[in-house]
Amino acid sequence: MTSLKTDPLLTPDDNRFVMFPIVDNEIWKMYKKQVDCFWRAEEIDLSKDLAHWETLNADETHFISMILAFFAASDGIVLENLGTRFMGEVQLSEARAFYGFQIAMENIHSEVYSVLIDTYIKDKEQKHKLFTALDNFDCIKKKSDWAQKWIHDKRSSFATRLIAFACVEGIFFSGAFCSIYWFKKRGLMPGLTFSNELISRDEALHTEFAVLLYNKLQKKVAKNKVIEIIKEAVEIEKEFICDALPCRLIGMNSHLMTQYIEFVADRLAVQLAAGEIYGTKNPFDFMELISLEGKTNFFEKRVGEYALATTDKDDGIFDMDTSDF
């Protein structure tokens, strides 16, 4: 386990209460990039969605309902981990700034998923079941249990748990994001699919930040352990989106979805220096823009023109002369 005394990211320092001087420019830029991507729940226009919802068949409405129920619960779990573990463990001011802003964004994600459920589902009993999904649906609870075991894990290092939550945001969300993009490809549910664009962009950035932090830690997790964690997440995600809530309900090919999950996992494994595990290519051309593949820098793409003016200017803010302090 990494010693708090030897890793600068985790070493307590009274200077963490003050933002400047910036110690790590890469982490600071990642924080500023997240700020640039800020958006609000009120910016999602659902005016056309209800008419589309009425045209969907029972399988499709069930699928979307369950996906939204999973997301609504999952953002709360990510929040729990940030608030009770990571924010208290990471000591670098700019890293804590990123997590602080991520908490705000996760709250917005959670609000949007709740609004979507509240808008689409008119039956009060069904709505309540979706809002309490962890008590009602085993396939959602299984994913939740895996994530929560890492929150409550007092033995594993920060690095190990960082990888686990990179899997939560990078793998556990992948099949659901992909399935909603399938509706966009069909020209359906513009409010749902636009919110999916924004949220998937945010979650991709959160995953990238986890990778960035991990690669800055002095003591890494053994390669075989990294692979083990990723494989566990992949198997749970495959079971969820291909078996328990099969994507064939909305006309997607389960075999191709399996390949897509493996593709996403491989990208994460490579970023974590574990190498490809599956050697699988992206089977969905419509997902190319939001994949973690380097050919398209998703974070630079102004999705739906919802990004604030860039702060990446030559104004010296990222190259501070620390001798002034």
PDB file of C-alpha atoms in Angstrom:
ATOM      1  CA  MET A   1       0.000   0.000   0.000  1.00  0.00           C
ATOM      2  CA  THR A   2       1.237   3.512  -0.842  1.00  0.00           C
ATOM      3  CA  SER A   3       2.571   5.386   2.124  1.00  0.00           C
ATOM      4  CA  LEU A   4       0.999   8.787   2.684  1.00  0.00           C
ATOM      5  CA  LYS A   5       4.463  10.073   3.590  1.00  0.00           C
ATOM      6  CA  THR A   6       5.999   9.188   0.242  1.00  0.00           C
ATOM      7  CA  ASP A   7       3.384  10.214  -2.319  1.00  0.00           C
ATOM      8  CA  PRO A   8       3.041  13.982  -2.855  1.00  0.00           C
ATOM      9  CA  LEU A   9      -0.570  13.661  -4.055  1.00  0.00           C
ATOM     10  CA  LEU A  10      -1.577  12.080  -0.756  1.00  0.00           C
ATOM     11  CA  THR A  11       0.735  13.836   1.701  1.00  0.00           C
ATOM     12  CA  PRO A  12      -1.085  16.218   4.090  1.00  0.00           C
ATOM     13  CA  ASP A  13       0.017  19.812   3.627  1.00  0.00           C
ATOM     14  CA  ASP A  14      -1.494  22.967   5.125  1.00  0.00           C
ATOM     15  CA  ASN A  15      -0.934  24.685   1.763  1.00  0.00           C
ATOM     16  CA  ARG A  16      -3.741  22.567   0.296  1.00  0.00           C
ATOM     17  CA  PHE A  17      -6.191  25.127   1.670  1.00  0.00           C
ATOM     18  CA  VAL A  18      -4.858  27.774  -0.733  1.00  0.00           C
ATOM     19  CA  MET A  19      -5.103  27.309  -4.520  1.00  0.00           C
ATOM     20  CA  PHE A  20      -1.912  29.092  -5.620  1.00  0.00           C
ATOM     21  CA  PRO A  21       0.868  28.474  -6.413  1.00  0.00           C
ATOM     22  CA  ILE A  22      -0.208  25.743  -8.826  1.00  0.00           C
ATOM     23  CA  VAL A  23       1.939  22.655  -8.285  1.00  0.00           C
ATOM     24  CA  ASP A  24       0.763  20.498 -11.186  1.00  0.00           C
ATOM     25  CA  ASN A  25      -0.203  22.267 -14.421  1.00  0.00           C
ATOM     26  CA  GLU A  26      -1.721  19.144 -16.027  1.00  0.00           C
ATOM     27  CA  ILE A  27      -4.146  18.648 -13.157  1.00  0.00           C
ATOM     28  CA  TRP A  28      -4.966  22.359 -13.099  1.00  0.00           C
ATOM     29  CA  LYS A  29      -5.719  22.357 -16.837  1.00  0.00           C
ATOM     30  CA  MET A  30      -7.984  19.347 -16.373  1.00  0.00           C
ATOM     31  CA  TYR A  31      -9.882  21.223 -13.670  1.00  0.00           C
ATOM     32  CA  LYS A  32     -10.253  24.299 -15.902  1.00  0.00           C
ATOM     33  CA  LYS A  33     -11.429  22.100 -18.760  1.00  0.00           C
ATOM     34  CA  GLN A  34     -14.153  20.687 -16.531  1.00  0.00           C
ATOM     35  CA  VAL A  35     -15.231  24.215 -15.600  1.00  0.00           C
ATOM     36  CA  ASP A  36     -15.444  25.068 -19.313  1.00  0.00           C
ATOM     37  CA  CYS A  37     -17.836  22.138 -19.780  1.00  0.00           C
ATOM     38  CA  PHE A  38     -20.292  23.326 -17.133  1.00  0.00           C
ATOM     39  CA  TRP A  39     -23.989  23.101 -17.980  1.00  0.00           C
ATOM     40  CA  ARG A  40     -27.302  23.107 -16.095  1.00  0.00           C
ATOM     41  CA  ALA A  41     -30.253  20.747 -15.982  1.00  0.00           C
ATOM     42  CA  GLU A  42     -32.524  23.553 -17.210  1.00  0.00           C
ATOM     43  CA  GLU A  43     -30.705  23.544 -20.558  1.00  0.00           C
ATOM     44  CA  ILE A  44     -32.209  20.166 -21.523  1.00  0.00           C
ATOM     45  CA  ASP A  45     -35.276  20.634 -23.731  1.00  0.00           C
ATOM     46  CA  LEU A  46     -37.736  17.768 -23.250  1.00  0.00           C
ATOM     47  CA  SER A  47     -40.602  19.352 -25.207  1.00  0.00           C
ATOM     48  CA  LYS A  48     -40.446  16.793 -28.035  1.00  0.00           C
ATOM     49  CA  ASP A  49     -39.573  13.728 -25.981  1.00  0.00           C
ATOM     50  CA  LEU A  50     -43.041  12.837 -24.726  1.00  0.00           C
ATOM     51  CA  ALA A  51     -44.425  12.623 -28.255  1.00  0.00           C
ATOM     52  CA  HIS A  52     -41.535  10.316 -29.178  1.00  0.00           C
ATOM     53  CA  TRP A  53     -42.019   8.308 -25.978  1.00  0.00           C
ATOM     54  CA  GLU A  54     -45.596   7.499 -27.044  1.00  0.00           C
ATOM     55  CA  THR A  55     -44.287   5.976 -30.298  1.00  0.00           C
ATOM     56  CA  LEU A  56     -41.843   3.593 -28.580  1.00  0.00           C
ATOM     57  CA  ASN A  57     -42.837  -0.006 -27.954  1.00  0.00           C
ATOM     58  CA  ALA A  58     -43.032  -1.580 -24.487  1.00  0.00           C
ATOM     59  CA  ASP A  59     -39.542  -3.099 -24.726  1.00  0.00           C
ATOM     60  CA  GLU A  60     -38.014   0.247 -25.611  1.00  0.00           C
ATOM     61  CA  THR A  61     -39.741   2.194 -22.829  1.00  0.00           C
ATOM     62  CA  HIS A  62     -38.793  -0.527 -20.319  1.00  0.00           C
ATOM     63  CA  PHE A  63     -35.186  -0.395 -21.466  1.00  0.00           C
ATOM     64  CA  ILE A  64     -34.912   3.387 -21.192  1.00  0.00           C
ATOM     65  CA  SER A  65     -36.636   3.359 -17.789  1.00  0.00           C
ATOM     66  CA  MET A  66     -34.167   0.846 -16.391  1.00  0.00           C
ATOM     67  CA  ILE A  67     -31.180   2.673 -17.845  1.00  0.00           C
ATOM     68  CA  LEU A  68     -32.336   5.909 -16.232  1.00  0.00           C
ATOM     69  CA  ALA A  69     -32.930   4.137 -12.920  1.00  0.00           C
ATOM     70  CA  PHE A  70     -29.382   2.760 -13.023  1.00  0.00           C
ATOM     71  CA  PHE A  71     -27.890   6.159 -13.817  1.00  0.00           C
ATOM     72  CA  ALA A  72     -29.929   7.939 -11.145  1.00  0.00           C
ATOM     73  CA  ALA A  73     -28.591   5.577  -8.476  1.00  0.00           C
ATOM     74  CA  SER A  74     -25.027   5.417  -9.832  1.00  0.00           C
ATOM     75  CA  ASP A  75     -24.330   9.141  -9.704  1.00  0.00           C
ATOM     76  CA  GLY A  76     -25.192   9.083  -6.009  1.00  0.00           C
ATOM     77  CA  ILE A  77     -22.660   6.305  -5.464  1.00  0.00           C
ATOM     78  CA  VAL A  78     -19.948   8.248  -7.291  1.00  0.00           C
ATOM     79  CA  LEU A  79     -20.827  11.254  -5.118  1.00  0.00           C
ATOM     80  CA  GLU A  80     -20.569   9.129  -1.993  1.00  0.00           C
ATOM     81  CA  ASN A  81     -17.080   7.972  -2.934  1.00  0.00           C
ATOM     82  CA  LEU A  82     -15.889  11.491  -3.738  1.00  0.00           C
ATOM     83  CA  GLY A  83     -17.330  12.992  -0.580  1.00  0.00           C
ATOM     84  CA  THR A  84     -16.380  10.302   1.919  1.00  0.00           C
ATOM     85  CA  ARG A  85     -13.094   8.989   0.504  1.00  0.00           C
ATOM     86  CA  PHE A  86     -11.285  10.727  -2.360  1.00  0.00           C
ATOM     87  CA  MET A  87     -11.752  14.346  -1.242  1.00  0.00           C
ATOM     88  CA  GLY A  88     -10.266  13.461   2.127  1.00  0.00           C
ATOM     89  CA  GLU A  89      -7.374  11.483   0.693  1.00  0.00           C
ATOM     90  CA  VAL A  90      -6.110  13.659  -2.155  1.00  0.00           C
ATOM     91  CA  GLN A  91      -4.187  16.635  -0.789  1.00  0.00           C
ATOM     92  CA  LEU A  92      -3.146  18.606  -3.884  1.00  0.00           C
ATOM     93  CA  SER A  93      -5.280  21.764  -4.155  1.00  0.00           C
ATOM     94  CA  GLU A  94      -5.842  21.566  -7.906  1.00  0.00           C
ATOM     95  CA  ALA A  95      -6.871  17.899  -7.670  1.00  0.00           C
ATOM     96  CA  ARG A  96      -9.284  18.712  -4.864  1.00  0.00           C
ATOM     97  CA  ALA A  97     -10.659  21.525  -7.043  1.00  0.00           C
ATOM     98  CA  PHE A  98     -11.401  19.008  -9.792  1.00  0.00           C
ATOM     99  CA  TYR A  99     -13.174  16.674  -7.371  1.00  0.00           C
ATOM    100  CA  GLY A 100     -15.128  19.584  -5.887  1.00  0.00           C
ATOM    101  CA  PHE A 101     -16.399  20.589  -9.307  1.00  0.00           C
ATOM    102  CA  GLN A 102     -17.051  16.971 -10.227  1.00  0.00           C
ATOM    103  CA  ILE A 103     -19.332  16.714  -7.198  1.00  0.00           C
ATOM    104  CA  ALA A 104     -21.335  19.655  -8.550  1.00  0.00           C
ATOM    105  CA  MET A 105     -21.580  18.052 -11.994  1.00  0.00           C
ATOM    106  CA  GLU A 106     -22.611  14.663 -10.573  1.00  0.00           C
ATOM    107  CA  ASN A 107     -25.423  16.428  -8.737  1.00  0.00           C
ATOM    108  CA  ILE A 108     -26.568  17.931 -12.042  1.00  0.00           C
ATOM    109  CA  HIS A 109     -26.421  14.504 -13.706  1.00  0.00           C
ATOM    110  CA  SER A 110     -28.490  13.054 -10.882  1.00  0.00           C
ATOM    111  CA  GLU A 111     -31.031  15.859 -11.191  1.00  0.00           C
ATOM    112  CA  VAL A 112     -31.357  15.313 -14.945  1.00  0.00           C
ATOM    113  CA  TYR A 113     -31.923  11.565 -14.605  1.00  0.00           C
ATOM    114  CA  SER A 114     -34.557  12.192 -11.940  1.00  0.00           C
ATOM    115  CA  VAL A 115     -36.274  14.789 -14.141  1.00  0.00           C
ATOM    116  CA  LEU A 116     -36.252  12.348 -17.079  1.00  0.00           C
ATOM    117  CA  ILE A 117     -37.882   9.617 -14.977  1.00  0.00           C
ATOM    118  CA  ASP A 118     -40.388  12.093 -13.580  1.00  0.00           C
ATOM    119  CA  THR A 119     -41.234  13.313 -17.096  1.00  0.00           C
ATOM    120  CA  TYR A 120     -41.538   9.994 -18.905  1.00  0.00           C
ATOM    121  CA  ILE A 121     -43.107   7.793 -16.229  1.00  0.00           C
ATOM    122  CA  LYS A 122     -46.650   8.745 -15.293  1.00  0.00           C
ATOM    123  CA  ASP A 123     -47.551   5.714 -13.173  1.00  0.00           C
ATOM    124  CA  LYS A 124     -46.729   6.650  -9.563  1.00  0.00           C
ATOM    125  CA  GLU A 125     -45.929   3.105  -8.445  1.00  0.00           C
ATOM    126  CA  GLN A 126     -43.587   2.490 -11.371  1.00  0.00           C
ATOM    127  CA  LYS A 127     -41.938   5.855 -10.809  1.00  0.00           C
ATOM    128  CA  HIS A 128     -41.315   5.003  -7.158  1.00  0.00           C
ATOM    129  CA  LYS A 129     -39.774   1.644  -8.137  1.00  0.00           C
ATOM    130  CA  LEU A 130     -37.362   3.402 -10.483  1.00  0.00           C
ATOM    131  CA  PHE A 131     -36.416   6.010  -7.895  1.00  0.00           C
ATOM    132  CA  THR A 132     -35.670   3.157  -5.439  1.00  0.00           C
ATOM    133  CA  ALA A 133     -34.002   0.928  -8.028  1.00  0.00           C
ATOM    134  CA  LEU A 134     -31.421  -0.542  -5.656  1.00  0.00           C
ATOM    135  CA  ASP A 135     -34.248  -2.106  -3.645  1.00  0.00           C
ATOM    136  CA  ASN A 136     -36.143  -3.415  -6.645  1.00  0.00           C
ATOM    137  CA  PHE A 137     -33.824  -4.542  -9.434  1.00  0.00           C
ATOM    138  CA  ASP A 138     -31.074  -7.095  -8.830  1.00  0.00           C
ATOM    139  CA  CYS A 139     -29.231  -6.252 -12.050  1.00  0.00           C
ATOM    140  CA  ILE A 140     -28.796  -2.644 -10.898  1.00  0.00           C
ATOM    141  CA  LYS A 141     -28.007  -3.637  -7.318  1.00  0.00           C
ATOM    142  CA  LYS A 142     -25.177  -5.914  -8.498  1.00  0.00           C
ATOM    143  CA  LYS A 143     -23.396  -2.995 -10.150  1.00  0.00           C
ATOM    144  CA  SER A 144     -24.040  -0.840  -7.097  1.00  0.00           C
ATOM    145  CA  ASP A 145     -22.701  -3.487  -4.719  1.00  0.00           C
ATOM    146  CA  TRP A 146     -19.451  -3.762  -6.703  1.00  0.00           C
ATOM    147  CA  ALA A 147     -18.907   0.002  -6.599  1.00  0.00           C
ATOM    148  CA  GLN A 148     -19.840   0.309  -2.946  1.00  0.00           C
ATOM    149  CA  LYS A 149     -17.483  -2.442  -1.870  1.00  0.00           C
ATOM    150  CA  TRP A 150     -14.623  -0.180  -2.978  1.00  0.00           C
ATOM    151  CA  ILE A 151     -16.010   2.774  -1.036  1.00  0.00           C
ATOM    152  CA  HIS A 152     -16.041   0.713   2.149  1.00  0.00           C
ATOM    153  CA  ASP A 153     -12.734  -1.047   1.449  1.00  0.00           C
ATOM    154  CA  LYS A 154     -10.305  -0.001   4.210  1.00  0.00           C
ATOM    155  CA  ARG A 155      -7.429  -2.210   3.071  1.00  0.00           C
ATOM    156  CA  SER A 156      -6.883  -1.413  -0.599  1.00  0.00           C
ATOM    157  CA  SER A 157      -4.631   1.503  -1.546  1.00  0.00           C
ATOM    158  CA  PHE A 158      -5.929   4.750  -2.983  1.00  0.00           C
ATOM    159  CA  ALA A 159      -4.403   3.730  -6.317  1.00  0.00           C
ATOM    160  CA  THR A 160      -6.404   0.485  -6.374  1.00  0.00           C
ATOM    161  CA  ARG A 161      -9.664   2.214  -5.543  1.00  0.00           C
ATOM    162  CA  LEU A 162      -8.918   4.935  -8.093  1.00  0.00           C
ATOM    163  CA  ILE A 163      -8.739   2.239 -10.778  1.00  0.00           C
ATOM    164  CA  ALA A 164     -11.987   0.712  -9.549  1.00  0.00           C
ATOM    165  CA  PHE A 165     -13.854   4.012  -9.879  1.00  0.00           C
ATOM    166  CA  ALA A 166     -12.272   4.660 -13.262  1.00  0.00           C
ATOM    167  CA  CYS A 167     -13.996   1.390 -14.183  1.00  0.00           C
ATOM    168  CA  VAL A 168     -17.291   2.556 -12.677  1.00  0.00           C
ATOM    169  CA  GLU A 169     -17.327   5.754 -14.735  1.00  0.00           C
ATOM    170  CA  GLY A 170     -15.495   4.396 -17.764  1.00  0.00           C
ATOM    171  CA  ILE A 171     -16.931   0.867 -18.117  1.00  0.00           C
ATOM    172  CA  PHE A 172     -20.134   0.604 -16.052  1.00  0.00           C
ATOM    173  CA  PHE A 173     -21.605   3.577 -17.940  1.00  0.00           C
ATOM    174  CA  SER A 174     -20.382   2.540 -21.385  1.00  0.00           C
ATOM    175  CA  GLY A 175     -23.170   0.187 -22.438  1.00  0.00           C
ATOM    176  CA  ALA A 176     -25.891   2.540 -21.218  1.00  0.00           C
ATOM    177  CA  PHE A 177     -24.366   5.558 -22.959  1.00  0.00           C
ATOM    178  CA  CYS A 178     -24.005   3.533 -26.136  1.00  0.00           C
ATOM    179  CA  SER A 179     -27.611   2.340 -26.065  1.00  0.00           C
ATOM    180  CA  ILE A 180     -28.922   5.912 -25.738  1.00  0.00           C
ATOM    181  CA  TYR A 181     -26.746   6.985 -28.658  1.00  0.00           C
ATOM    182  CA  TRP A 182     -28.545   4.270 -30.596  1.00  0.00           C
ATOM    183  CA  PHE A 183     -31.774   6.231 -30.110  1.00  0.00           C
ATOM    184  CA  LYS A 184     -30.030   9.364 -31.365  1.00  0.00           C
ATOM    185  CA  LYS A 185     -28.922   7.476 -34.468  1.00  0.00           C
ATOM    186  CA  ARG A 186     -32.604   6.710 -35.047  1.00  0.00           C
ATOM    187  CA  GLY A 187     -33.601  10.361 -34.611  1.00  0.00           C
ATOM    188  CA  LEU A 188     -35.536   9.716 -31.398  1.00  0.00           C
ATOM    189  CA  MET A 189     -35.797  11.376 -27.971  1.00  0.00           C
ATOM    190  CA  PRO A 190     -33.791  14.584 -28.599  1.00  0.00           C
ATOM    191  CA  GLY A 191     -33.832  15.720 -24.961  1.00  0.00           C
ATOM    192  CA  LEU A 192     -32.691  12.360 -23.642  1.00  0.00           C
ATOM    193  CA  THR A 193     -29.991  12.001 -26.283  1.00  0.00           C
ATOM    194  CA  PHE A 194     -28.665  15.547 -25.839  1.00  0.00           C
ATOM    195  CA  SER A 195     -28.384  15.071 -22.082  1.00  0.00           C
ATOM    196  CA  ASN A 196     -26.589  11.813 -22.855  1.00  0.00           C
ATOM    197  CA  GLU A 197     -24.067  13.697 -24.994  1.00  0.00           C
ATOM    198  CA  LEU A 198     -23.335  16.151 -22.221  1.00  0.00           C
ATOM    199  CA  ILE A 199     -23.183  13.569 -19.431  1.00  0.00           C
ATOM    200  CA  SER A 200     -21.093  11.076 -21.404  1.00  0.00           C
ATOM    201  CA  ARG A 201     -18.634  13.869 -22.163  1.00  0.00           C
ATOM    202  CA  ASP A 202     -18.423  14.700 -18.441  1.00  0.00           C
ATOM    203  CA  GLU A 203     -17.949  11.069 -17.425  1.00  0.00           C
ATOM    204  CA  ALA A 204     -15.258  10.587 -20.064  1.00  0.00           C
ATOM    205  CA  LEU A 205     -13.437  13.568 -18.583  1.00  0.00           C
ATOM    206  CA  HIS A 206     -13.793  12.125 -15.073  1.00  0.00           C
ATOM    207  CA  THR A 207     -12.307   8.851 -16.294  1.00  0.00           C
ATOM    208  CA  GLU A 208      -9.435  10.702 -17.953  1.00  0.00           C
ATOM    209  CA  PHE A 209      -8.786  12.529 -14.701  1.00  0.00           C
ATOM    210  CA  ALA A 210      -8.646   9.249 -12.792  1.00  0.00           C
ATOM    211  CA  VAL A 211      -6.086   8.006 -15.318  1.00  0.00           C
ATOM    212  CA  LEU A 212      -4.073  11.222 -15.008  1.00  0.00           C
ATOM    213  CA  LEU A 213      -3.991  10.997 -11.208  1.00  0.00           C
ATOM    214  CA  TYR A 214      -3.123   7.320 -11.272  1.00  0.00           C
ATOM    215  CA  ASN A 215      -0.193   7.901 -13.600  1.00  0.00           C
ATOM    216  CA  LYS A 216       1.131  10.578 -11.247  1.00  0.00           C
ATOM    217  CA  LEU A 217       1.121   8.286  -8.208  1.00  0.00           C
ATOM    218  CA  GLN A 218       4.575   7.037  -7.283  1.00  0.00           C
ATOM    219  CA  LYS A 219       3.473   3.537  -6.341  1.00  0.00           C
ATOM    220  CA  LYS A 220       1.403   1.773  -8.975  1.00  0.00           C
ATOM    221  CA  VAL A 221      -0.882  -1.240  -8.700  1.00  0.00           C
ATOM    222  CA  ALA A 222       0.482  -4.547  -9.980  1.00  0.00           C
ATOM    223  CA  LYS A 223      -0.469  -5.111 -13.635  1.00  0.00           C
ATOM    224  CA  ASN A 224      -2.267  -8.368 -12.874  1.00  0.00           C
ATOM    225  CA  LYS A 225      -4.403  -6.588 -10.250  1.00  0.00           C
ATOM    226  CA  VAL A 226      -5.306  -3.816 -12.705  1.00  0.00           C
ATOM    227  CA  ILE A 227      -6.405  -6.424 -15.233  1.00  0.00           C
ATOM    228  CA  GLU A 228      -8.371  -8.318 -12.583  1.00  0.00           C
ATOM    229  CA  ILE A 229     -10.337  -5.198 -11.594  1.00  0.00           C
ATOM    230  CA  ILE A 230     -11.068  -4.266 -15.203  1.00  0.00           C
ATOM    231  CA  LYS A 231     -12.180  -7.807 -16.069  1.00  0.00           C
ATOM    232  CA  GLU A 232     -14.553  -7.868 -13.092  1.00  0.00           C
ATOM    233  CA  ALA A 233     -16.135  -4.615 -14.232  1.00  0.00           C
ATOM    234  CA  VAL A 234     -16.403  -5.838 -17.832  1.00  0.00           C
ATOM    235  CA  GLU A 235     -18.168  -9.053 -16.857  1.00  0.00           C
ATOM    236  CA  ILE A 236     -20.675  -7.198 -14.684  1.00  0.00           C
ATOM    237  CA  GLU A 237     -21.352  -4.672 -17.458  1.00  0.00           C
ATOM    238  CA  LYS A 238     -21.797  -7.411 -20.055  1.00  0.00           C
ATOM    239  CA  GLU A 239     -24.248  -9.232 -17.798  1.00  0.00           C
ATOM    240  CA  PHE A 240     -26.196  -6.021 -17.226  1.00  0.00           C
ATOM    241  CA  ILE A 241     -26.527  -4.717 -20.789  1.00  0.00           C
ATOM    242  CA  CYS A 242     -26.523  -8.015 -22.689  1.00  0.00           C
ATOM    243  CA  ASP A 243     -28.364 -10.405 -20.356  1.00  0.00           C
ATOM    244  CA  ALA A 244     -30.253  -8.826 -17.437  1.00  0.00           C
ATOM    245  CA  LEU A 245     -31.382  -5.828 -19.510  1.00  0.00           C
ATOM    246  CA  PRO A 246     -30.586  -7.062 -23.019  1.00  0.00           C
ATOM    247  CA  CYS A 247     -29.910  -4.346 -25.584  1.00  0.00           C
ATOM    248  CA  ARG A 248     -31.701  -6.491 -28.154  1.00  0.00           C
ATOM    249  CA  LEU A 249     -34.885  -5.027 -26.649  1.00  0.00           C
ATOM    250  CA  ILE A 250     -34.123  -1.851 -28.601  1.00  0.00           C
ATOM    251  CA  GLY A 251     -32.845  -3.613 -31.698  1.00  0.00           C
ATOM    252  CA  MET A 252     -29.131  -3.559 -30.859  1.00  0.00           C
ATOM    253  CA  ASN A 253     -26.900  -6.562 -31.429  1.00  0.00           C
ATOM    254  CA  SER A 254     -25.792  -8.035 -28.069  1.00  0.00           C
ATOM    255  CA  HIS A 255     -22.654  -9.559 -29.577  1.00  0.00           C
ATOM    256  CA  LEU A 256     -21.562  -6.175 -30.923  1.00  0.00           C
ATOM    257  CA  MET A 257     -22.374  -4.546 -27.579  1.00  0.00           C
ATOM    258  CA  THR A 258     -20.106  -7.078 -25.885  1.00  0.00           C
ATOM    259  CA  GLN A 259     -17.352  -6.108 -28.296  1.00  0.00           C
ATOM    260  CA  TYR A 260     -17.923  -2.427 -27.592  1.00  0.00           C
ATOM    261  CA  ILE A 261     -17.590  -2.916 -23.827  1.00  0.00           C
ATOM    262  CA  GLU A 262     -14.344  -4.818 -24.396  1.00  0.00           C
ATOM    263  CA  PHE A 263     -13.104  -2.038 -26.686  1.00  0.00           C
ATOM    264  CA  VAL A 264     -13.784   0.600 -24.004  1.00  0.00           C
ATOM    265  CA  ALA A 265     -12.083  -1.582 -21.385  1.00  0.00           C
ATOM    266  CA  ASP A 266      -9.023  -2.013 -23.608  1.00  0.00           C
ATOM    267  CA  ARG A 267      -8.658   1.737 -24.009  1.00  0.00           C
ATOM    268  CA  LEU A 268      -8.739   2.160 -20.244  1.00  0.00           C
ATOM    269  CA  ALA A 269      -6.309  -0.710 -19.686  1.00  0.00           C
ATOM    270  CA  VAL A 270      -3.824   0.823 -22.121  1.00  0.00           C
ATOM    271  CA  GLN A 271      -4.093   4.198 -20.389  1.00  0.00           C
ATOM    272  CA  LEU A 272      -3.362   2.472 -17.080  1.00  0.00           C
ATOM    273  CA  ALA A 273      -0.264   0.830 -18.603  1.00  0.00           C
ATOM    274  CA  ALA A 274      -1.764  -2.661 -18.352  1.00  0.00           C
ATOM    275  CA  GLY A 275      -1.898  -3.224 -22.125  1.00  0.00           C
ATOM    276  CA  GLU A 276      -4.822  -4.476 -24.174  1.00  0.00           C
ATOM    277  CA  ILE A 277      -6.768  -7.306 -22.564  1.00  0.00           C
ATOM    278  CA  TYR A 278      -9.231  -8.243 -25.304  1.00  0.00           C
ATOM    279  CA  GLY A 279      -7.785  -6.795 -28.518  1.00  0.00           C
ATOM    280  CA  THR A 280     -11.290  -5.797 -29.636  1.00  0.00           C
ATOM    281  CA  LYS A 281     -12.075  -3.048 -32.138  1.00  0.00           C
ATOM    282  CA  ASN A 282     -14.954  -0.564 -31.896  1.00  0.00           C
ATOM    283  CA  PRO A 283     -17.910  -2.256 -33.662  1.00  0.00           C
ATOM    284  CA  PHE A 284     -20.143   0.838 -33.614  1.00  0.00           C
ATOM    285  CA  ASP A 285     -19.191   3.583 -36.045  1.00  0.00           C
ATOM    286  CA  PHE A 286     -21.719   5.954 -34.458  1.00  0.00           C
ATOM    287  CA  MET A 287     -19.792   5.748 -31.172  1.00  0.00           C
ATOM    288  CA  GLU A 288     -16.501   6.856 -32.689  1.00  0.00           C
ATOM    289  CA  LEU A 289     -16.911  10.453 -31.558  1.00  0.00           C
ATOM    290  CA  ILE A 290     -17.262   9.611 -27.884  1.00  0.00           C
ATOM    291  CA  SER A 291     -14.860   6.701 -27.649  1.00  0.00           C
ATOM    292  CA  LEU A 292     -11.663   7.193 -25.686  1.00  0.00           C
ATOM    293  CA  GLU A 293      -9.758   6.606 -28.911  1.00  0.00           C
ATOM    294  CA  GLY A 294      -7.172   9.274 -29.622  1.00  0.00           C
ATOM    295  CA  LYS A 295      -8.307   9.996 -33.175  1.00  0.00           C
ATOM    296  CA  THR A 296     -11.111  12.190 -31.828  1.00  0.00           C
ATOM    297  CA  ASN A 297     -10.432  14.362 -28.797  1.00  0.00           C
ATOM    298  CA  PHE A 298     -13.917  14.298 -27.324  1.00  0.00           C
ATOM    299  CA  PHE A 299     -13.087  16.868 -24.693  1.00  0.00           C
ATOM    300  CA  GLU A 300     -12.196  19.493 -27.297  1.00  0.00           C
ATOM    301  CA  LYS A 301     -15.453  18.917 -29.212  1.00  0.00           C
ATOM    302  CA  ARG A 302     -17.998  21.556 -28.207  1.00  0.00           C
ATOM    303  CA  VAL A 303     -20.951  19.204 -27.797  1.00  0.00           C
ATOM    304  CA  GLY A 304     -24.131  21.024 -28.727  1.00  0.00           C
ATOM    305  CA  GLU A 305     -22.111  24.272 -28.340  1.00  0.00           C
ATOM    306  CA  TYR A 306     -22.488  23.901 -24.563  1.00  0.00           C
ATOM    307  CA  ALA A 307     -19.059  24.866 -23.337  1.00  0.00           C
ATOM    308  CA  LEU A 308     -17.843  28.096 -21.853  1.00  0.00           C
ATOM    309  CA  ALA A 309     -15.182  30.245 -23.468  1.00  0.00           C
ATOM    310  CA  THR A 310     -11.843  28.491 -23.290  1.00  0.00           C
ATOM    311  CA  THR A 311      -9.387  29.447 -20.598  1.00  0.00           C
ATOM    312  CA  ASP A 312      -6.479  27.892 -22.474  1.00  0.00           C
ATOM    313  CA  LYS A 313      -4.923  31.215 -23.394  1.00  0.00           C
ATOM    314  CA  ASP A 314      -1.365  32.386 -23.310  1.00  0.00           C
ATOM    315  CA  ASP A 315      -1.922  34.446 -20.203  1.00  0.00           C
ATOM    316  CA  GLY A 316       0.574  32.741 -17.942  1.00  0.00           C
ATOM    317  CA  ILE A 317      -1.979  31.220 -15.599  1.00  0.00           C
ATOM    318  CA  PHE A 318      -0.737  27.691 -16.304  1.00  0.00           C
ATOM    319  CA  ASP A 319       2.933  28.653 -16.116  1.00  0.00           C
ATOM    320  CA  MET A 320       3.107  30.576 -12.915  1.00  0.00           C
ATOM    321  CA  ASP A 321       6.401  31.849 -11.652  1.00  0.00           C
ATOM    322  CA  THR A 322       6.365  30.346  -8.188  1.00  0.00           C
ATOM    323  CA  SER A 323       9.236  32.572  -7.150  1.00  0.00           C
ATOM    324  CA  ASP A 324       6.627  35.325  -6.690  1.00  0.00           C
ATOM    325  CA  PHE A 325       5.209  33.469  -3.674  1.00  0.00           C
TER     326      PHE A 325
END
